[in-house]
mmCIF file of N, CA and C in Angstrom:
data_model
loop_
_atom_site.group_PDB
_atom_site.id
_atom_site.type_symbol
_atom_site.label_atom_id
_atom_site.label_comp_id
_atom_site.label_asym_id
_atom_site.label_seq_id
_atom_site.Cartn_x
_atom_site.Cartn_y
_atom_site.Cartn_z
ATOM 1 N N UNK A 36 -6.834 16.825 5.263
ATOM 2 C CA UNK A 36 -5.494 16.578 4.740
ATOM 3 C C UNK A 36 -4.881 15.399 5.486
ATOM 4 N N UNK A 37 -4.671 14.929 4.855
ATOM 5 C CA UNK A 37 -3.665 13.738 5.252
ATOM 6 C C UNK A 37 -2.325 13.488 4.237
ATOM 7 N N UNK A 38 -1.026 13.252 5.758
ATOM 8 C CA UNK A 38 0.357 13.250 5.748
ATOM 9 C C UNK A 38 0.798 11.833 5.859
ATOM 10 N N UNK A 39 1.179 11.201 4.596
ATOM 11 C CA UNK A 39 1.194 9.337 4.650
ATOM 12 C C UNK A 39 3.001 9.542 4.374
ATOM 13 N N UNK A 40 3.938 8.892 5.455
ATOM 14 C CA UNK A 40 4.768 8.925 5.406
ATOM 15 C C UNK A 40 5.704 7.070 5.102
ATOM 16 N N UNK A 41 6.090 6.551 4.406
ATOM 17 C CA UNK A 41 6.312 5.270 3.930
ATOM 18 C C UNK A 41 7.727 5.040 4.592
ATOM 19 N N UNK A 42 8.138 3.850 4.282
ATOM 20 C CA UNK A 42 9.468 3.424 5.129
ATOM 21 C C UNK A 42 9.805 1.956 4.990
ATOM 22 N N UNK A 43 10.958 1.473 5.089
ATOM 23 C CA UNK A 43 10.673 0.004 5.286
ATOM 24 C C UNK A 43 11.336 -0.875 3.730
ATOM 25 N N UNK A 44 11.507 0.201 2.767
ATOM 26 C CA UNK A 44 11.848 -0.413 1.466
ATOM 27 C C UNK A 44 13.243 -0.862 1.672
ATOM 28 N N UNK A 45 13.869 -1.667 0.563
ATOM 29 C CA UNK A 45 15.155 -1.979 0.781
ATOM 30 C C UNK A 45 15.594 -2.698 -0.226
ATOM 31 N N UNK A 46 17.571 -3.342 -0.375
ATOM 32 C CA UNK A 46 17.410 -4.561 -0.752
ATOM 33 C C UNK A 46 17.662 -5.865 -0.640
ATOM 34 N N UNK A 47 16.574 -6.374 -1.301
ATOM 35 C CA UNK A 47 16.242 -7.756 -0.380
ATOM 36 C C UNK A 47 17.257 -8.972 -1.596
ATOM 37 N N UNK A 48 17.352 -10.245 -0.910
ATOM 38 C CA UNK A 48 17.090 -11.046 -2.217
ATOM 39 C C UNK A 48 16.080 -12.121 -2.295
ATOM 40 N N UNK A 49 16.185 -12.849 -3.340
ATOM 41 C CA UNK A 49 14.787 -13.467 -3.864
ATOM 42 C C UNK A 49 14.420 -14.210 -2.649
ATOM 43 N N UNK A 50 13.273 -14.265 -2.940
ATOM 44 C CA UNK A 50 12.718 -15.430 -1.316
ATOM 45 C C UNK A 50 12.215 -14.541 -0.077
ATOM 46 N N UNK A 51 13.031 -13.227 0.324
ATOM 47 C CA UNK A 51 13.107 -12.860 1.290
ATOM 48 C C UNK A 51 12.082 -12.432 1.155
ATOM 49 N N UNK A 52 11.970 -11.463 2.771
ATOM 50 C CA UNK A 52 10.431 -10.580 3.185
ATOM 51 C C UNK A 52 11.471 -9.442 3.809
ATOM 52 N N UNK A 53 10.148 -8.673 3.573
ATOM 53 C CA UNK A 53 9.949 -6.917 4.100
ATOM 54 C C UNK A 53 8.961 -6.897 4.959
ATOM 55 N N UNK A 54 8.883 -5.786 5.835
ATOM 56 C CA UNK A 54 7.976 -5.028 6.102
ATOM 57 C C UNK A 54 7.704 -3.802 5.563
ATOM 58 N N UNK A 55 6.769 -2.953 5.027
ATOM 59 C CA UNK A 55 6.846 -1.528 4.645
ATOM 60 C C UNK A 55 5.583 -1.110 5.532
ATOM 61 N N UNK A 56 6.050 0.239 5.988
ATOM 62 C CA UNK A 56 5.211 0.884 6.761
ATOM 63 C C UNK A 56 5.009 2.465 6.362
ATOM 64 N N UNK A 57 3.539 2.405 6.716
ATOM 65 C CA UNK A 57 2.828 4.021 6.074
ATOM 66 C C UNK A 57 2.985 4.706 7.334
ATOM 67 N N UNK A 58 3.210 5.748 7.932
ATOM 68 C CA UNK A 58 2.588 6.440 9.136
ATOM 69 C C UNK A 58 1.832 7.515 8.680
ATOM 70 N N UNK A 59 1.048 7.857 9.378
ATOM 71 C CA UNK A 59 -0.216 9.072 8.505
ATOM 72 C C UNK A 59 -0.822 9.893 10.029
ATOM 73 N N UNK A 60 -0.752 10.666 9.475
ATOM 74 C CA UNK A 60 -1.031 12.060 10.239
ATOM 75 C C UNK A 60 -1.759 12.986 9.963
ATOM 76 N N UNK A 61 -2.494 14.095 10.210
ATOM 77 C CA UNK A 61 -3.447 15.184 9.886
ATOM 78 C C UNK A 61 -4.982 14.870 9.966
ATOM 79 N N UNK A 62 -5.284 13.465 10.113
ATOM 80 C CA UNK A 62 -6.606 13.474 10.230
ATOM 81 C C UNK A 62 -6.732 12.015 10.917
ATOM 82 N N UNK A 63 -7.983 11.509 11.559
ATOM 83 C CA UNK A 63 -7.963 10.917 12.235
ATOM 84 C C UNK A 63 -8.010 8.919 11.553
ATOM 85 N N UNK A 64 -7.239 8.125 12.112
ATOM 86 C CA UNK A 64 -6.877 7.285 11.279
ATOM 87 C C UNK A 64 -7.940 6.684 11.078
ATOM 88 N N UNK A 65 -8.664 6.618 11.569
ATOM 89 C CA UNK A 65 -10.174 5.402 11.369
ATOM 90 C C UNK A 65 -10.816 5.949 10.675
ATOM 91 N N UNK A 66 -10.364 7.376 9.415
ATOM 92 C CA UNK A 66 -11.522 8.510 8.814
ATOM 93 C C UNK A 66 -11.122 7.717 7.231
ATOM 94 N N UNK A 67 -10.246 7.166 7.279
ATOM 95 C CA UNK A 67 -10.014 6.325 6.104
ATOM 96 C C UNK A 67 -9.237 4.992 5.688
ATOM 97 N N UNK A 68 -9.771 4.594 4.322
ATOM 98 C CA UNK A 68 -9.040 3.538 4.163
ATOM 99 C C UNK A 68 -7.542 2.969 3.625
ATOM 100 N N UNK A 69 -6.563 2.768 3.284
ATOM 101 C CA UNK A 69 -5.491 2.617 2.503
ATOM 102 C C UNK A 69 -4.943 1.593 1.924
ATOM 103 N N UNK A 70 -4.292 2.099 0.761
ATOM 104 C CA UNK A 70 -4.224 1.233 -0.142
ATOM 105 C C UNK A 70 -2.846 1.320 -0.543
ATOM 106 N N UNK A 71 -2.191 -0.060 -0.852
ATOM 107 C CA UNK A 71 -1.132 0.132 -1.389
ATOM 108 C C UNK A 71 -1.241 -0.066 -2.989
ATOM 109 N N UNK A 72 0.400 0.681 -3.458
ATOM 110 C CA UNK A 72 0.718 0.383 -4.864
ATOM 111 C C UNK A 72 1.778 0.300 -5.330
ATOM 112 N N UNK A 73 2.195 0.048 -6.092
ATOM 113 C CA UNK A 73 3.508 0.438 -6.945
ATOM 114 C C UNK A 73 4.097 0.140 -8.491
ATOM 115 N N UNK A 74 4.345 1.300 -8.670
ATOM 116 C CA UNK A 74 5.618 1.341 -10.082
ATOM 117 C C UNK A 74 6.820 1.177 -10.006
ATOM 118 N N UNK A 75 6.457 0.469 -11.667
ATOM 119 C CA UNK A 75 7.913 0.610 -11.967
ATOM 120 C C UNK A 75 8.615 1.524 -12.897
ATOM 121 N N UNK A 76 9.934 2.056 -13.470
ATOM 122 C CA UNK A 76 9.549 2.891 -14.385
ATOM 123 C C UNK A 76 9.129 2.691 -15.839
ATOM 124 N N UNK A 77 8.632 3.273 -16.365
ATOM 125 C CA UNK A 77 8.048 3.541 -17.608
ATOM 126 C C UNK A 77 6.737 2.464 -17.498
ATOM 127 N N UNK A 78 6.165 1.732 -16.628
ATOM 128 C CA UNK A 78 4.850 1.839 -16.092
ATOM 129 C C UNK A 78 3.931 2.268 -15.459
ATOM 130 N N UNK A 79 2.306 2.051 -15.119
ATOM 131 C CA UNK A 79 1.385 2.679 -14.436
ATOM 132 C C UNK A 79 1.654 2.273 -13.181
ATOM 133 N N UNK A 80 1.270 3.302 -12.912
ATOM 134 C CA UNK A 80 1.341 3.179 -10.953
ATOM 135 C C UNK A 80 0.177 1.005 -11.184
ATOM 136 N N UNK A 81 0.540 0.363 -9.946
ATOM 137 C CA UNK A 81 -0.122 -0.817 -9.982
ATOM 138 C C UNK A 81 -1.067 -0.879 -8.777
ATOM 139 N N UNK A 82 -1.996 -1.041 -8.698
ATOM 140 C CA UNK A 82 -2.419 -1.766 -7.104
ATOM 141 C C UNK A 82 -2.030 -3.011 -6.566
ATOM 142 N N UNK A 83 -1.961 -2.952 -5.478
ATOM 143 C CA UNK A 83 -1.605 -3.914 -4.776
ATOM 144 C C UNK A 83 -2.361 -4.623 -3.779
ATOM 145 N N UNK A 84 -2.672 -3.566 -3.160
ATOM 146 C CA UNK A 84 -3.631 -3.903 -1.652
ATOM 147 C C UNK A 84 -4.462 -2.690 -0.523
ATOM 148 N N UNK A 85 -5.373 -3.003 -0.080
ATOM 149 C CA UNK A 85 -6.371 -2.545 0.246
ATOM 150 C C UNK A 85 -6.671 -2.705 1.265
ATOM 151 N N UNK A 86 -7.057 -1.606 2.820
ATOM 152 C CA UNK A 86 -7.304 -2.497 3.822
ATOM 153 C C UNK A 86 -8.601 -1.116 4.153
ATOM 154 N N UNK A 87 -9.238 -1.647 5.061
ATOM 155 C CA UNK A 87 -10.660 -0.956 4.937
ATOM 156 C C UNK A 87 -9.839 0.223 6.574
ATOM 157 N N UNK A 88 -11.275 1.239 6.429
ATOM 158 C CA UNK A 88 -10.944 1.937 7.687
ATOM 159 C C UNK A 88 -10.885 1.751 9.476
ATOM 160 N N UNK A 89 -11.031 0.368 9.729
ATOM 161 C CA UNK A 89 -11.241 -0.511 10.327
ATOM 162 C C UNK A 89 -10.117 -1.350 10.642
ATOM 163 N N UNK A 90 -10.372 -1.707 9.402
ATOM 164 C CA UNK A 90 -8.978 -3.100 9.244
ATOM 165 C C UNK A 90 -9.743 -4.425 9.031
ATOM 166 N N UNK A 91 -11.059 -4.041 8.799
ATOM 167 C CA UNK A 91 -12.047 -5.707 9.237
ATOM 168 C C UNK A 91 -11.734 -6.012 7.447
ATOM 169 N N UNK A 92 -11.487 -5.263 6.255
ATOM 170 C CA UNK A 92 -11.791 -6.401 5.049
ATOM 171 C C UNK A 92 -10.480 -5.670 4.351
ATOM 172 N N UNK A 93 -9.975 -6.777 3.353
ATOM 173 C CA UNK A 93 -9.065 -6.830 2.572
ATOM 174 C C UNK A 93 -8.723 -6.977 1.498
ATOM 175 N N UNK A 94 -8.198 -6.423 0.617
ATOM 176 C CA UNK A 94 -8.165 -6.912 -1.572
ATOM 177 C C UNK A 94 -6.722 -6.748 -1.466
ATOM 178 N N UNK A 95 -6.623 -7.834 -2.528
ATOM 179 C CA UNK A 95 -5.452 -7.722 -2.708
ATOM 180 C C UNK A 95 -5.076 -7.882 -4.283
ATOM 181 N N UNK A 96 -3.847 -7.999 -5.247
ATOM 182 C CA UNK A 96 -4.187 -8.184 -6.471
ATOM 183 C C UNK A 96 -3.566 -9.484 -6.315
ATOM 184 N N UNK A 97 -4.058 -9.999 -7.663
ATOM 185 C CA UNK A 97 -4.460 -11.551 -8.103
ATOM 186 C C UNK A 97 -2.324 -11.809 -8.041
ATOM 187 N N UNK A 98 -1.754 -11.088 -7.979
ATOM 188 C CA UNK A 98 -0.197 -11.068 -8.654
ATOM 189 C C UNK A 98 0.537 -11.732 -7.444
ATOM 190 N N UNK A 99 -0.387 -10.961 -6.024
ATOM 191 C CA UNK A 99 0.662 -10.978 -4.597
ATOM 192 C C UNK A 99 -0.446 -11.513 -3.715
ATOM 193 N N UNK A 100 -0.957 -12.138 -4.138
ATOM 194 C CA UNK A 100 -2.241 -13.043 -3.207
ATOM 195 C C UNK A 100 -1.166 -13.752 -2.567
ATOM 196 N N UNK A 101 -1.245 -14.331 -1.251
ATOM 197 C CA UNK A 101 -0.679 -15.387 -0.542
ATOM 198 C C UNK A 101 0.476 -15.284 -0.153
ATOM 199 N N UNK A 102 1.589 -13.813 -0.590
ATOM 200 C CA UNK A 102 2.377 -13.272 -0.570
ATOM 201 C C UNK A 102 2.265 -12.236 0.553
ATOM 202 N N UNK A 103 1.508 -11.376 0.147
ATOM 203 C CA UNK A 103 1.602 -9.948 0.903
ATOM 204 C C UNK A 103 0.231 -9.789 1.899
ATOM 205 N N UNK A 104 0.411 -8.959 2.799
ATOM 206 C CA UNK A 104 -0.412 -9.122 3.944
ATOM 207 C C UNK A 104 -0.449 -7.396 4.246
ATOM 208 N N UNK A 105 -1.726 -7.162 4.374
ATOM 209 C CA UNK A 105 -1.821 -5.408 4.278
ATOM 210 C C UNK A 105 -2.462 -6.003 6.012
ATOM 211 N N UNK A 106 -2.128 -4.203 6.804
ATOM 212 C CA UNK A 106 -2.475 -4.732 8.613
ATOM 213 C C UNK A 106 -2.727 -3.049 8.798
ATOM 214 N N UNK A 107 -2.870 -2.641 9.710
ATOM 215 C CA UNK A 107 -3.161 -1.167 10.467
ATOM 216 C C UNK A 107 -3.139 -1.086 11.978
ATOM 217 N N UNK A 108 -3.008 -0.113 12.478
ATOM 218 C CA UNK A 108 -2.258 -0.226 14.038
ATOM 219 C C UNK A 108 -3.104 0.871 13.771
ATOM 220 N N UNK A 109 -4.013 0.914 14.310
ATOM 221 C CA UNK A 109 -4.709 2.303 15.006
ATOM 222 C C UNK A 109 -4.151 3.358 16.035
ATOM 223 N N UNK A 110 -3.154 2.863 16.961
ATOM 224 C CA UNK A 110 -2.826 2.841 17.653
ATOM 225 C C UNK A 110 -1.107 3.501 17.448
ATOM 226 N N UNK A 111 -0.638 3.067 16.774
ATOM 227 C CA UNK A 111 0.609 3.828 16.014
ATOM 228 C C UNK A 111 0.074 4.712 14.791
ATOM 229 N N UNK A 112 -1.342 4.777 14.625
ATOM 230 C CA UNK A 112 -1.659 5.515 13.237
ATOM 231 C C UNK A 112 -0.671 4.991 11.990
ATOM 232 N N UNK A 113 -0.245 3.869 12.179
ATOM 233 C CA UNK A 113 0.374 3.235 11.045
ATOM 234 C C UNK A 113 0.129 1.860 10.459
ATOM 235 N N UNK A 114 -0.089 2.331 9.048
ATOM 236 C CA UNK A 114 -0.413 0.878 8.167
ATOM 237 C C UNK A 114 1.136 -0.008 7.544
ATOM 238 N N UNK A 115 0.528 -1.420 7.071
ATOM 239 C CA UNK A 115 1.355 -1.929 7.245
ATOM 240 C C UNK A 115 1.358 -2.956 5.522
ATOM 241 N N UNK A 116 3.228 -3.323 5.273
ATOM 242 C CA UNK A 116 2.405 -4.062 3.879
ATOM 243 C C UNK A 116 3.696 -5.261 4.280
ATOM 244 N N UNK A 117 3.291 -6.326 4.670
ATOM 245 C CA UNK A 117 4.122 -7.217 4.694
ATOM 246 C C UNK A 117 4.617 -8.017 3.425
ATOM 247 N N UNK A 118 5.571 -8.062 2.976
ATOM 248 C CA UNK A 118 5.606 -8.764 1.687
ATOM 249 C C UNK A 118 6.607 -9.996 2.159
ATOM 250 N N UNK A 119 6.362 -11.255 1.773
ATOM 251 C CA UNK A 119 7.137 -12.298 1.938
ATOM 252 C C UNK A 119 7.550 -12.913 0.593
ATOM 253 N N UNK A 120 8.116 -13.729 0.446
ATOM 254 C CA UNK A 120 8.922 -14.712 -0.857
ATOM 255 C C UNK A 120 8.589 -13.705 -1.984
ATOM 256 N N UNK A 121 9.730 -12.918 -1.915
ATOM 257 C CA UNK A 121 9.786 -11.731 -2.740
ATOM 258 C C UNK A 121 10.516 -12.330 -3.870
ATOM 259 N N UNK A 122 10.129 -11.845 -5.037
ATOM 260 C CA UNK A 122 10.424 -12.110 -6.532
ATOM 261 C C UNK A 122 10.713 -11.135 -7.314
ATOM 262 N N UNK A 123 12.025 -11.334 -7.792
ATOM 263 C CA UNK A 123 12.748 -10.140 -8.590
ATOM 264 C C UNK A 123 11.108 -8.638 -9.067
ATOM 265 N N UNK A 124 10.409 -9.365 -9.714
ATOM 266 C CA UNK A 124 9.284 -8.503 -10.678
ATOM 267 C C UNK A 124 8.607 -8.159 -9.075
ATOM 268 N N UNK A 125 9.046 -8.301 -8.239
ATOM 269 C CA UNK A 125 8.285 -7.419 -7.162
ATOM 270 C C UNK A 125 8.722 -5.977 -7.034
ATOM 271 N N UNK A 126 10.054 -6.153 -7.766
ATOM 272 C CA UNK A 126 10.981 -4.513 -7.627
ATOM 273 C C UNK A 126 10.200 -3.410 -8.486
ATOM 274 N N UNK A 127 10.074 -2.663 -7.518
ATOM 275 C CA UNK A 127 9.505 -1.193 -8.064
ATOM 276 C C UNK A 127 9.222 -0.139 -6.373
ATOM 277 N N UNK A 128 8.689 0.769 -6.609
ATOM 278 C CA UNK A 128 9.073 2.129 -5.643
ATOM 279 C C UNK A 128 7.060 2.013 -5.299
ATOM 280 N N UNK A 129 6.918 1.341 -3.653
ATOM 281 C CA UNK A 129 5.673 1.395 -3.187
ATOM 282 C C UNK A 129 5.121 2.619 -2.792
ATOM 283 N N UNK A 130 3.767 2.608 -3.020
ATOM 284 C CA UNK A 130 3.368 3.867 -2.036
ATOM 285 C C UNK A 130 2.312 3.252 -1.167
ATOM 286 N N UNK A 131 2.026 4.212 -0.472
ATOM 287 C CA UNK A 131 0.740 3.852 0.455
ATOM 288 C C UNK A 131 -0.001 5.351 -0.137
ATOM 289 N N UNK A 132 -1.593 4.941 0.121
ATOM 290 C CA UNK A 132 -2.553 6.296 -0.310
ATOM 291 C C UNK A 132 -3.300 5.712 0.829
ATOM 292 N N UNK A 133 -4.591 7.447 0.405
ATOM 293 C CA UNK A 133 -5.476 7.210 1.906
ATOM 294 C C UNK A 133 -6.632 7.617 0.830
ATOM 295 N N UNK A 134 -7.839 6.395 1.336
ATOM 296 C CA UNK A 134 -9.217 6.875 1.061
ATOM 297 C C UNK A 134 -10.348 7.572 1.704
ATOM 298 N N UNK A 135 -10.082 8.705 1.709
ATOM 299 C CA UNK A 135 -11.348 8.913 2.971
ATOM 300 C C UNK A 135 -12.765 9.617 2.003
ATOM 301 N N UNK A 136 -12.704 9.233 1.072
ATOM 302 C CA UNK A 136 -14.388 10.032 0.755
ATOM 303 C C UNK A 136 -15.059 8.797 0.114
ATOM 304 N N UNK A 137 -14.370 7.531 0.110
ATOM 305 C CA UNK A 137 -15.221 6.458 -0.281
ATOM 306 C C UNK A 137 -16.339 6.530 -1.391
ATOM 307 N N UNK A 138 -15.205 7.283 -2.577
ATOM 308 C CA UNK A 138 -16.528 7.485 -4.060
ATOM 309 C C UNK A 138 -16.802 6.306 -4.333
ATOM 310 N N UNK A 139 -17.323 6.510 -5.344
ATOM 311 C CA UNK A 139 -18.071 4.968 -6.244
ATOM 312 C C UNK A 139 -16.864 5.258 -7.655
ATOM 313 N N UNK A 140 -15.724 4.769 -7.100
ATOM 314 C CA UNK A 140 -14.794 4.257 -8.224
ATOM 315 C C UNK A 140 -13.930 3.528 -7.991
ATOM 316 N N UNK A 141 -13.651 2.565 -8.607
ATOM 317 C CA UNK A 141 -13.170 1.081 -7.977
ATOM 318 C C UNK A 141 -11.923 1.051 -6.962
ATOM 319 N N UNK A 142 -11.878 0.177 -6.281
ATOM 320 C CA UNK A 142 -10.966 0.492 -4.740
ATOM 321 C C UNK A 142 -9.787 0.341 -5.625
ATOM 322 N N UNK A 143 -9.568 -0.328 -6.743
ATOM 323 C CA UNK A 143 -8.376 -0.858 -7.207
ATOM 324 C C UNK A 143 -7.587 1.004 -8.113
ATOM 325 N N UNK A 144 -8.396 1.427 -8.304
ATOM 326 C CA UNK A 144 -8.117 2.513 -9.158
ATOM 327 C C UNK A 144 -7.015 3.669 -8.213
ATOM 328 N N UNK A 145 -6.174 4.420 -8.916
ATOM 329 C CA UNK A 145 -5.201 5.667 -8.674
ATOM 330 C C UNK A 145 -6.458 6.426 -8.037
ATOM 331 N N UNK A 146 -7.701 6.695 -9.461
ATOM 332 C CA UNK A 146 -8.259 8.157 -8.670
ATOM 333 C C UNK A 146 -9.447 7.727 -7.258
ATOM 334 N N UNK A 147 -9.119 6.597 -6.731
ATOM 335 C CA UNK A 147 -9.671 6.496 -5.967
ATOM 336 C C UNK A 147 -9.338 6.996 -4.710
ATOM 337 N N UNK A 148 -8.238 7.343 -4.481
ATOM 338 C CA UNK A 148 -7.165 7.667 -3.254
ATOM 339 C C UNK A 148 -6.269 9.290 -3.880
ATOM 340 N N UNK A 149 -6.998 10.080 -2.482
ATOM 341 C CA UNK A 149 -6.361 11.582 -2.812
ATOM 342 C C UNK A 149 -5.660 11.847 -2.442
ATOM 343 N N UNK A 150 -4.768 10.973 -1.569
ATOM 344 C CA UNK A 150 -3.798 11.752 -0.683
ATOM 345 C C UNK A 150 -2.121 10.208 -1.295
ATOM 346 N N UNK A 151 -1.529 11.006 -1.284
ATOM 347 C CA UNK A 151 -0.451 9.975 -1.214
ATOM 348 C C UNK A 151 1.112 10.164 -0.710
ATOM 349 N N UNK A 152 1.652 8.823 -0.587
ATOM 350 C CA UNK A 152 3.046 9.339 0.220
ATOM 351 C C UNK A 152 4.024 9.348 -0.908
ATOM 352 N N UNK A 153 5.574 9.189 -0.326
ATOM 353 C CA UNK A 153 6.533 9.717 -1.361
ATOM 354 C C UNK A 153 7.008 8.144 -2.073
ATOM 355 N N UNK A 154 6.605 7.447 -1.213
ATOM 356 C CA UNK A 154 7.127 5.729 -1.482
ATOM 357 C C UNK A 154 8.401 5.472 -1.290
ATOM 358 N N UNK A 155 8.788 4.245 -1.215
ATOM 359 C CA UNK A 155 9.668 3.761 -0.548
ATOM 360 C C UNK A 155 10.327 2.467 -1.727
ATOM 361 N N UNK A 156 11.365 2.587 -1.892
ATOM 362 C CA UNK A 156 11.807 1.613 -3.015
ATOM 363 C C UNK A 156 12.248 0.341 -2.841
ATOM 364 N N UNK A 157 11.959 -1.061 -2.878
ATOM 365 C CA UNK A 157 12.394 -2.081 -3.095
ATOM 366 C C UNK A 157 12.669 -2.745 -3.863
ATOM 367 N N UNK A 158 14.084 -3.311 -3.861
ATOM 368 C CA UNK A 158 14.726 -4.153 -4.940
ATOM 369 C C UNK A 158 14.959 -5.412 -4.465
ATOM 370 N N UNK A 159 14.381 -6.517 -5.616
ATOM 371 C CA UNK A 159 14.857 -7.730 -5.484
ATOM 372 C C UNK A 159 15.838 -8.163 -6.100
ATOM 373 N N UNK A 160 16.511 -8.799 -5.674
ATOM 374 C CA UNK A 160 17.749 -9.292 -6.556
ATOM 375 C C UNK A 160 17.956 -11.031 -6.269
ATOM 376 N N UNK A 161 18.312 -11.521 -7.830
ATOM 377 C CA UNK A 161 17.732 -12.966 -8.101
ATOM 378 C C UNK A 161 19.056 -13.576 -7.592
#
């Protein structure tokens, strides 16, 4: 079991940066990987970003390339989603998830990640 607790949302305006942070608990942090996402309403949950159990490799989506920066603190047991030159269509409610059984279904996918937090909401405003 794993306890992914999010934080860090807010509102910003255009241009600006965040930090959002996962903290996770119940199992040991290097036992998995995490991934961020987010909706908006009356859309699918989105991916965003991906950081391995390690921290050594990274995906990100084609939307927030060069933008957002996924990190992990082993050490605080907390992951990390930096978002910079934030853009109105960045607004929606993030989560962080945890991968720890590493199936064979794409890193980008919902059912890839079993555990998830409550998310944390950010608004851009233009």
């Amino acid at each position: 079991q794993v306890h992914l607790v999010e934080s860090g949302g807010g509102l910003v305006q255009a241009g600006g940066s965040l930090r959002l942070s996962c903290a996770a608990s119940g199992r040991t942090f290097s036992d998995f990987a995490m991934g961020w996402f987010r909706q908006t309403p009356g859309k699918e949950r989105e991916f965003v970003a991906r950081i391995s159990r390690y921290g050594g490799t990274t995906y990100y989506a084609d939307s927030v390339k060069g933008r957002f920066t996924t990190s992990r603190d082993s050490a605080k047991n907390t992951g990390y989603l930096q978002i910079n030159s934030l853009k109105p269509e960045d607004t929606a409610v993030y989560y962080c998830a945890a991968d720890t059984s590493g199936r064979s279904i794409p890193y980008y996918a919902e059912s890839r990640y079993e555990y998830w937090g409550q998310g944390t909401q950010v608004t851009v405003s233009s």
